[in-house]
GROMACS .gro file of C-alpha atoms in nm:
model
  325
    1UNK     CA    1   0.048  -0.016   0.005
    2UNK     CA    2   0.124   0.314  -0.057
    3UNK     CA    3   0.164   0.619   0.173
    4UNK     CA    4  -0.083   0.923   0.189
    5UNK     CA    5  -0.158   1.203   0.453
    6UNK     CA    6  -0.547   1.215   0.512
    7UNK     CA    7  -0.713   1.548   0.560
    8UNK     CA    8  -1.075   1.632   0.662
    9UNK     CA    9  -1.142   1.998   0.674
   10UNK     CA   10  -1.460   2.156   0.759
   11UNK     CA   11  -1.495   2.451   0.511
   12UNK     CA   12  -1.467   2.540   0.166
   13UNK     CA   13  -1.193   2.708   0.172
   14UNK     CA   14  -1.042   2.518   0.369
   15UNK     CA   15  -1.049   2.234   0.141
   16UNK     CA   16  -1.001   2.403  -0.149
   17UNK     CA   17  -0.627   2.524   0.070
   18UNK     CA   18  -0.536   2.122   0.037
   19UNK     CA   19  -0.607   2.075  -0.294
   20UNK     CA   20  -0.199   2.093  -0.459
   21UNK     CA   21  -0.095   1.891  -0.732
   22UNK     CA   22  -0.078   1.425  -0.676
   23UNK     CA   23  -0.410   1.502  -0.396
   24UNK     CA   24  -0.787   1.409  -0.451
   25UNK     CA   25  -1.122   1.466  -0.255
   26UNK     CA   26  -1.258   1.179  -0.107
   27UNK     CA   27  -1.630   1.215  -0.128
   28UNK     CA   28  -1.843   0.787  -0.162
   29UNK     CA   29  -1.495   0.690  -0.236
   30UNK     CA   30  -1.700   0.432  -0.433
   31UNK     CA   31  -1.506   0.536  -0.773
   32UNK     CA   32  -1.158   0.608  -0.571
   33UNK     CA   33  -1.041   0.399  -0.317
   34UNK     CA   34  -1.154   0.090  -0.615
   35UNK     CA   35  -0.856   0.269  -0.840
   36UNK     CA   36  -0.611   0.368  -0.550
   37UNK     CA   37  -0.673  -0.034  -0.424
   38UNK     CA   38  -0.573  -0.162  -0.826
   39UNK     CA   39  -0.281   0.199  -0.826
   40UNK     CA   40  -0.472   0.386  -1.089
   41UNK     CA   41  -0.455   0.612  -0.898
   42UNK     CA   42  -0.191   0.733  -0.632
   43UNK     CA   43  -0.280   1.074  -0.448
   44UNK     CA   44  -0.024   1.231  -0.234
   45UNK     CA   45  -0.352   1.313   0.040
   46UNK     CA   46  -0.666   1.229   0.021
   47UNK     CA   47  -0.903   1.551   0.113
   48UNK     CA   48  -1.217   1.402   0.309
   49UNK     CA   49  -1.491   1.646   0.155
   50UNK     CA   50  -1.758   1.510   0.363
   51UNK     CA   51  -1.803   1.787   0.584
   52UNK     CA   52  -1.844   1.993   0.393
   53UNK     CA   53  -2.119   2.187   0.338
   54UNK     CA   54  -2.241   2.080  -0.002
   55UNK     CA   55  -2.608   1.909   0.059
   56UNK     CA   56  -2.952   2.019  -0.036
   57UNK     CA   57  -3.219   1.936  -0.287
   58UNK     CA   58  -3.499   2.168  -0.374
   59UNK     CA   59  -3.656   2.333  -0.643
   60UNK     CA   60  -3.551   2.748  -0.689
   61UNK     CA   61  -3.698   2.969  -0.951
   62UNK     CA   62  -3.835   2.643  -1.089
   63UNK     CA   63  -3.439   2.511  -1.088
   64UNK     CA   64  -3.370   2.205  -0.934
   65UNK     CA   65  -3.039   2.206  -0.748
   66UNK     CA   66  -2.824   1.935  -0.639
   67UNK     CA   67  -2.595   1.961  -0.357
   68UNK     CA   68  -2.291   1.738  -0.470
   69UNK     CA   69  -2.198   1.595  -0.151
   70UNK     CA   70  -2.638   1.471  -0.157
   71UNK     CA   71  -2.593   1.063  -0.190
   72UNK     CA   72  -2.696   0.916  -0.501
   73UNK     CA   73  -3.006   0.748  -0.292
   74UNK     CA   74  -3.143   0.985  -0.146
   75UNK     CA   75  -3.164   1.218  -0.492
   76UNK     CA   76  -3.320   0.879  -0.637
   77UNK     CA   77  -3.581   0.857  -0.378
   78UNK     CA   78  -3.649   1.227  -0.328
   79UNK     CA   79  -4.049   1.328  -0.440
   80UNK     CA   80  -3.902   1.598  -0.576
   81UNK     CA   81  -3.623   1.483  -0.889
   82UNK     CA   82  -3.909   1.173  -0.883
   83UNK     CA   83  -4.202   1.482  -0.951
   84UNK     CA   84  -4.031   1.758  -1.096
   85UNK     CA   85  -3.734   1.482  -1.308
   86UNK     CA   86  -3.821   1.050  -1.325
   87UNK     CA   87  -3.542   1.075  -1.573
   88UNK     CA   88  -3.290   1.188  -1.311
   89UNK     CA   89  -3.473   0.851  -1.056
   90UNK     CA   90  -3.468   0.607  -1.332
   91UNK     CA   91  -3.038   0.674  -1.395
   92UNK     CA   92  -2.925   0.661  -1.079
   93UNK     CA   93  -3.158   0.335  -1.005
   94UNK     CA   94  -3.020   0.235  -1.215
   95UNK     CA   95  -2.703   0.262  -1.176
   96UNK     CA   96  -2.467   0.011  -0.977
   97UNK     CA   97  -2.682  -0.144  -0.620
   98UNK     CA   98  -2.866  -0.043  -0.346
   99UNK     CA   99  -2.591  -0.036  -0.100
  100UNK     CA  100  -2.314   0.194  -0.372
  101UNK     CA  101  -2.632   0.428  -0.440
  102UNK     CA  102  -2.635   0.496  -0.099
  103UNK     CA  103  -2.233   0.607  -0.033
  104UNK     CA  104  -2.207   0.749  -0.362
  105UNK     CA  105  -2.241   1.089  -0.409
  106UNK     CA  106  -2.359   1.272  -0.690
  107UNK     CA  107  -2.045   1.516  -0.723
  108UNK     CA  108  -1.830   1.191  -0.719
  109UNK     CA  109  -2.081   0.970  -0.980
  110UNK     CA  110  -1.972   1.242  -1.218
  111UNK     CA  111  -1.662   1.265  -1.165
  112UNK     CA  112  -1.567   0.848  -1.185
  113UNK     CA  113  -1.387   0.752  -1.377
  114UNK     CA  114  -1.448   0.474  -1.701
  115UNK     CA  115  -1.447   0.123  -1.653
  116UNK     CA  116  -1.206   0.024  -1.923
  117UNK     CA  117  -0.975  -0.340  -1.860
  118UNK     CA  118  -0.751  -0.184  -2.019
  119UNK     CA  119  -0.740   0.207  -1.775
  120UNK     CA  120  -0.755  -0.019  -1.493
  121UNK     CA  121  -0.471  -0.283  -1.575
  122UNK     CA  122  -0.132  -0.067  -1.458
  123UNK     CA  123   0.054  -0.386  -1.684
  124UNK     CA  124  -0.138  -0.218  -1.948
  125UNK     CA  125  -0.027   0.029  -2.170
  126UNK     CA  126  -0.310   0.283  -2.183
  127UNK     CA  127  -0.373   0.683  -2.287
  128UNK     CA  128  -0.543   0.793  -1.992
  129UNK     CA  129  -0.332   0.642  -1.789
  130UNK     CA  130  -0.002   0.701  -1.899
  131UNK     CA  131  -0.023   0.967  -2.159
  132UNK     CA  132   0.193   0.840  -2.503
  133UNK     CA  133   0.228   0.480  -2.413
  134UNK     CA  134  -0.121   0.410  -2.601
  135UNK     CA  135  -0.439   0.259  -2.630
  136UNK     CA  136  -0.480  -0.156  -2.668
  137UNK     CA  137  -0.832  -0.138  -2.724
  138UNK     CA  138  -0.885  -0.049  -3.084
  139UNK     CA  139  -0.665  -0.348  -3.092
  140UNK     CA  140  -0.814  -0.562  -2.844
  141UNK     CA  141  -1.123  -0.616  -2.608
  142UNK     CA  142  -1.354  -0.348  -2.677
  143UNK     CA  143  -1.724  -0.458  -2.674
  144UNK     CA  144  -1.802  -0.271  -2.461
  145UNK     CA  145  -1.623   0.097  -2.612
  146UNK     CA  146  -1.746   0.424  -2.751
  147UNK     CA  147  -1.877   0.452  -3.105
  148UNK     CA  148  -1.852   0.800  -3.069
  149UNK     CA  149  -1.631   1.085  -3.006
  150UNK     CA  150  -1.307   0.837  -2.988
  151UNK     CA  151  -1.005   0.928  -3.128
  152UNK     CA  152  -0.722   0.767  -3.263
  153UNK     CA  153  -0.534   0.810  -2.876
  154UNK     CA  154  -0.922   0.633  -2.666
  155UNK     CA  155  -1.195   0.509  -2.741
  156UNK     CA  156  -1.324   0.390  -2.396
  157UNK     CA  157  -1.713   0.512  -2.293
  158UNK     CA  158  -1.851   0.719  -1.993
  159UNK     CA  159  -1.958   0.518  -1.733
  160UNK     CA  160  -2.247   0.747  -1.516
  161UNK     CA  161  -2.560   0.663  -1.596
  162UNK     CA  162  -2.725   0.999  -1.483
  163UNK     CA  163  -2.420   1.247  -1.627
  164UNK     CA  164  -2.618   1.125  -1.893
  165UNK     CA  165  -2.949   1.276  -1.786
  166UNK     CA  166  -2.853   1.533  -1.669
  167UNK     CA  167  -2.679   1.594  -2.035
  168UNK     CA  168  -3.040   1.533  -2.196
  169UNK     CA  169  -3.193   1.800  -1.991
  170UNK     CA  170  -2.889   2.021  -2.030
  171UNK     CA  171  -2.851   2.118  -1.669
  172UNK     CA  172  -2.523   2.296  -1.526
  173UNK     CA  173  -2.231   2.217  -1.282
  174UNK     CA  174  -2.196   2.445  -1.003
  175UNK     CA  175  -1.743   2.455  -1.002
  176UNK     CA  176  -1.637   2.551  -0.681
  177UNK     CA  177  -1.268   2.696  -0.618
  178UNK     CA  178  -0.969   2.909  -0.494
  179UNK     CA  179  -1.118   3.247  -0.705
  180UNK     CA  180  -1.458   3.193  -0.620
  181UNK     CA  181  -1.773   3.042  -0.892
  182UNK     CA  182  -1.795   2.944  -1.258
  183UNK     CA  183  -2.086   2.750  -1.362
  184UNK     CA  184  -2.054   2.558  -1.682
  185UNK     CA  185  -2.300   2.298  -1.859
  186UNK     CA  186  -2.288   1.979  -1.846
  187UNK     CA  187  -2.237   1.885  -2.154
  188UNK     CA  188  -1.881   2.139  -2.172
  189UNK     CA  189  -1.750   1.988  -1.897
  190UNK     CA  190  -1.596   1.640  -1.984
  191UNK     CA  191  -1.353   1.694  -2.271
  192UNK     CA  192  -1.307   1.438  -2.609
  193UNK     CA  193  -1.018   1.240  -2.595
  194UNK     CA  194  -0.872   1.418  -2.917
  195UNK     CA  195  -0.477   1.352  -2.826
  196UNK     CA  196  -0.514   1.409  -2.465
  197UNK     CA  197  -0.709   1.131  -2.310
  198UNK     CA  198  -0.566   1.225  -1.948
  199UNK     CA  199  -0.733   1.563  -1.973
  200UNK     CA  200  -1.125   1.416  -1.914
  201UNK     CA  201  -1.317   1.735  -1.802
  202UNK     CA  202  -1.287   2.148  -1.736
  203UNK     CA  203  -1.169   2.136  -1.410
  204UNK     CA  204  -0.937   2.372  -1.274
  205UNK     CA  205  -0.624   2.339  -1.065
  206UNK     CA  206  -0.780   2.285  -0.680
  207UNK     CA  207  -1.115   2.277  -0.826
  208UNK     CA  208  -1.437   2.091  -0.721
  209UNK     CA  209  -1.772   2.065  -0.783
  210UNK     CA  210  -2.031   2.183  -0.553
  211UNK     CA  211  -2.374   2.163  -0.701
  212UNK     CA  212  -2.611   2.034  -1.008
  213UNK     CA  213  -2.805   2.292  -1.153
  214UNK     CA  214  -3.118   2.115  -1.383
  215UNK     CA  215  -3.343   2.443  -1.507
  216UNK     CA  216  -3.691   2.415  -1.565
  217UNK     CA  217  -3.871   2.188  -1.775
  218UNK     CA  218  -4.234   2.146  -1.698
  219UNK     CA  219  -4.234   1.808  -1.957
  220UNK     CA  220  -3.980   1.684  -1.824
  221UNK     CA  221  -4.188   1.473  -1.572
  222UNK     CA  222  -4.246   1.257  -1.910
  223UNK     CA  223  -3.910   1.144  -1.913
  224UNK     CA  224  -3.815   0.808  -1.951
  225UNK     CA  225  -3.405   0.652  -1.920
  226UNK     CA  226  -3.327   0.341  -2.068
  227UNK     CA  227  -3.049   0.121  -2.015
  228UNK     CA  228  -2.918  -0.245  -2.204
  229UNK     CA  229  -2.673  -0.395  -2.065
  230UNK     CA  230  -2.561  -0.794  -2.080
  231UNK     CA  231  -2.738  -0.813  -1.720
  232UNK     CA  232  -3.057  -0.652  -1.527
  233UNK     CA  233  -2.860  -0.546  -1.226
  234UNK     CA  234  -2.490  -0.376  -1.100
  235UNK     CA  235  -2.362  -0.380  -1.445
  236UNK     CA  236  -2.314  -0.132  -1.706
  237UNK     CA  237  -2.469  -0.056  -2.004
  238UNK     CA  238  -2.361  -0.117  -2.373
  239UNK     CA  239  -2.636   0.167  -2.424
  240UNK     CA  240  -2.908   0.417  -2.279
  241UNK     CA  241  -3.067   0.673  -2.383
  242UNK     CA  242  -3.245   0.961  -2.122
  243UNK     CA  243  -3.599   1.092  -2.358
  244UNK     CA  244  -3.841   1.362  -2.202
  245UNK     CA  245  -4.122   1.432  -2.484
  246UNK     CA  246  -4.296   1.705  -2.510
  247UNK     CA  247  -4.680   1.618  -2.761
  248UNK     CA  248  -4.949   1.846  -2.906
  249UNK     CA  249  -5.241   1.607  -3.051
  250UNK     CA  250  -4.986   1.327  -3.083
  251UNK     CA  251  -4.743   1.544  -3.265
  252UNK     CA  252  -4.410   1.614  -3.192
  253UNK     CA  253  -4.377   1.982  -3.016
  254UNK     CA  254  -3.990   1.851  -2.863
  255UNK     CA  255  -3.794   1.647  -2.706
  256UNK     CA  256  -3.459   1.577  -2.485
  257UNK     CA  257  -3.256   1.267  -2.599
  258UNK     CA  258  -2.874   1.176  -2.523
  259UNK     CA  259  -2.655   0.848  -2.540
  260UNK     CA  260  -2.439   0.634  -2.240
  261UNK     CA  261  -2.229   0.320  -2.344
  262UNK     CA  262  -2.133   0.446  -2.686
  263UNK     CA  263  -1.943   0.789  -2.586
  264UNK     CA  264  -1.639   0.889  -2.451
  265UNK     CA  265  -1.854   1.141  -2.283
  266UNK     CA  266  -2.237   1.193  -2.187
  267UNK     CA  267  -2.357   1.256  -2.610
  268UNK     CA  268  -2.681   1.467  -2.653
  269UNK     CA  269  -2.823   1.363  -2.964
  270UNK     CA  270  -2.929   1.616  -3.134
  271UNK     CA  271  -2.978   1.586  -3.440
  272UNK     CA  272  -3.238   1.290  -3.381
  273UNK     CA  273  -3.367   1.556  -3.153
  274UNK     CA  274  -3.523   1.792  -3.449
  275UNK     CA  275  -3.576   1.527  -3.705
  276UNK     CA  276  -3.845   1.443  -3.458
  277UNK     CA  277  -3.997   1.764  -3.399
  278UNK     CA  278  -4.325   1.875  -3.572
  279UNK     CA  279  -4.339   1.429  -3.632
  280UNK     CA  280  -4.624   1.213  -3.498
  281UNK     CA  281  -4.497   1.011  -3.246
  282UNK     CA  282  -4.572   0.704  -3.391
  283UNK     CA  283  -4.268   0.461  -3.414
  284UNK     CA  284  -4.197   0.465  -3.748
  285UNK     CA  285  -4.148   0.821  -3.693
  286UNK     CA  286  -3.915   0.742  -3.419
  287UNK     CA  287  -3.703   0.549  -3.656
  288UNK     CA  288  -3.684   0.671  -3.909
  289UNK     CA  289  -3.482   1.002  -3.680
  290UNK     CA  290  -3.312   0.794  -3.482
  291UNK     CA  291  -3.059   0.683  -3.781
  292UNK     CA  292  -2.890   1.001  -3.764
  293UNK     CA  293  -2.798   0.892  -3.380
  294UNK     CA  294  -2.509   0.718  -3.573
  295UNK     CA  295  -2.346   1.020  -3.778
  296UNK     CA  296  -1.994   0.981  -3.739
  297UNK     CA  297  -1.988   0.637  -3.528
  298UNK     CA  298  -1.614   0.512  -3.588
  299UNK     CA  299  -1.672   0.099  -3.482
  300UNK     CA  300  -1.426  -0.148  -3.405
  301UNK     CA  301  -1.385  -0.480  -3.381
  302UNK     CA  302  -1.600  -0.604  -3.109
  303UNK     CA  303  -1.835  -0.323  -3.123
  304UNK     CA  304  -2.018  -0.307  -3.401
  305UNK     CA  305  -2.361  -0.407  -3.291
  306UNK     CA  306  -2.380  -0.040  -3.055
  307UNK     CA  307  -2.513   0.199  -3.406
  308UNK     CA  308  -2.818  -0.041  -3.465
  309UNK     CA  309  -2.886  -0.116  -3.061
  310UNK     CA  310  -2.858   0.261  -2.998
  311UNK     CA  311  -3.144   0.318  -3.266
  312UNK     CA  312  -3.315  -0.016  -3.137
  313UNK     CA  313  -3.276   0.236  -2.767
  314UNK     CA  314  -3.329   0.525  -2.869
  315UNK     CA  315  -3.662   0.425  -3.042
  316UNK     CA  316  -3.796   0.202  -2.726
  317UNK     CA  317  -3.690   0.524  -2.459
  318UNK     CA  318  -3.933   0.749  -2.692
  319UNK     CA  319  -4.183   0.521  -2.637
  320UNK     CA  320  -4.188   0.470  -2.297
  321UNK     CA  321  -4.176   0.884  -2.242
  322UNK     CA  322  -4.444   0.882  -2.540
  323UNK     CA  323  -4.685   0.694  -2.365
  324UNK     CA  324  -4.718   0.509  -2.713
  325UNK     CA  325  -4.852   0.137  -2.770
   0.00000   0.00000   0.00000
């Protein structure tokens, strides 16, 4: 075991002062502790942030505000969340196990690292873990890997379910640092791998996620999250879709869609959204629109089934959200 310093600050300024290069924030620890055991992450200092005042689930001027330290299980069961944005609750309930949801935080979930086996195996090369070492997944075992947003340096999928729902709902994250707060759309918070896959997000040195803000969207009450996986519990998505649909007399007025399990970050499906607007809410309409979801997709040796699976997942999610049999 590698030695490290451990700190338990009680205020955000104290936590930020401790956040030197080589340190890591600890909330639920359900990702960090695993990666420390594997030697994938080897922080010199671990900063326990559980005493910080970064909690709360509330509606403020129509927007849903969730503190970064709220536990996934508590958010999933909260009556405000289940009534206003059911896709968030469903995405959380389809994540991990009940025990993990009771421990893991919302901020930590958004920050979780990929489950790519090459990333988690320190005997393998991995550009995300060791920049410039290579990406064996491109020619190796890659059934679960991404088809959207990949590069010659990385094809690892983003692991979070709830991040997909947040991106569909155009949520923002409040980032807190030594120079104050800044607010960033969650979709822009995550970076594409390009030639620097080790840089996964736009967090600055010492910054942490303080809060998630989901803008008001009244028709998101009719929304869902569909997750397709190899088994029905405790498994990461092969594909997933967060969908919210606004209908008037059976015609699609507006729609929000994002996909997981197929992108190097949560993937907003804007082309599909545009194709759906003004169309009759029926399976054929949904299937035709879903064709554009895989524009630019890049399949590998073992994941060529994902484009077709993604399109079918979109159709099923839209049928569910729209209440179409």
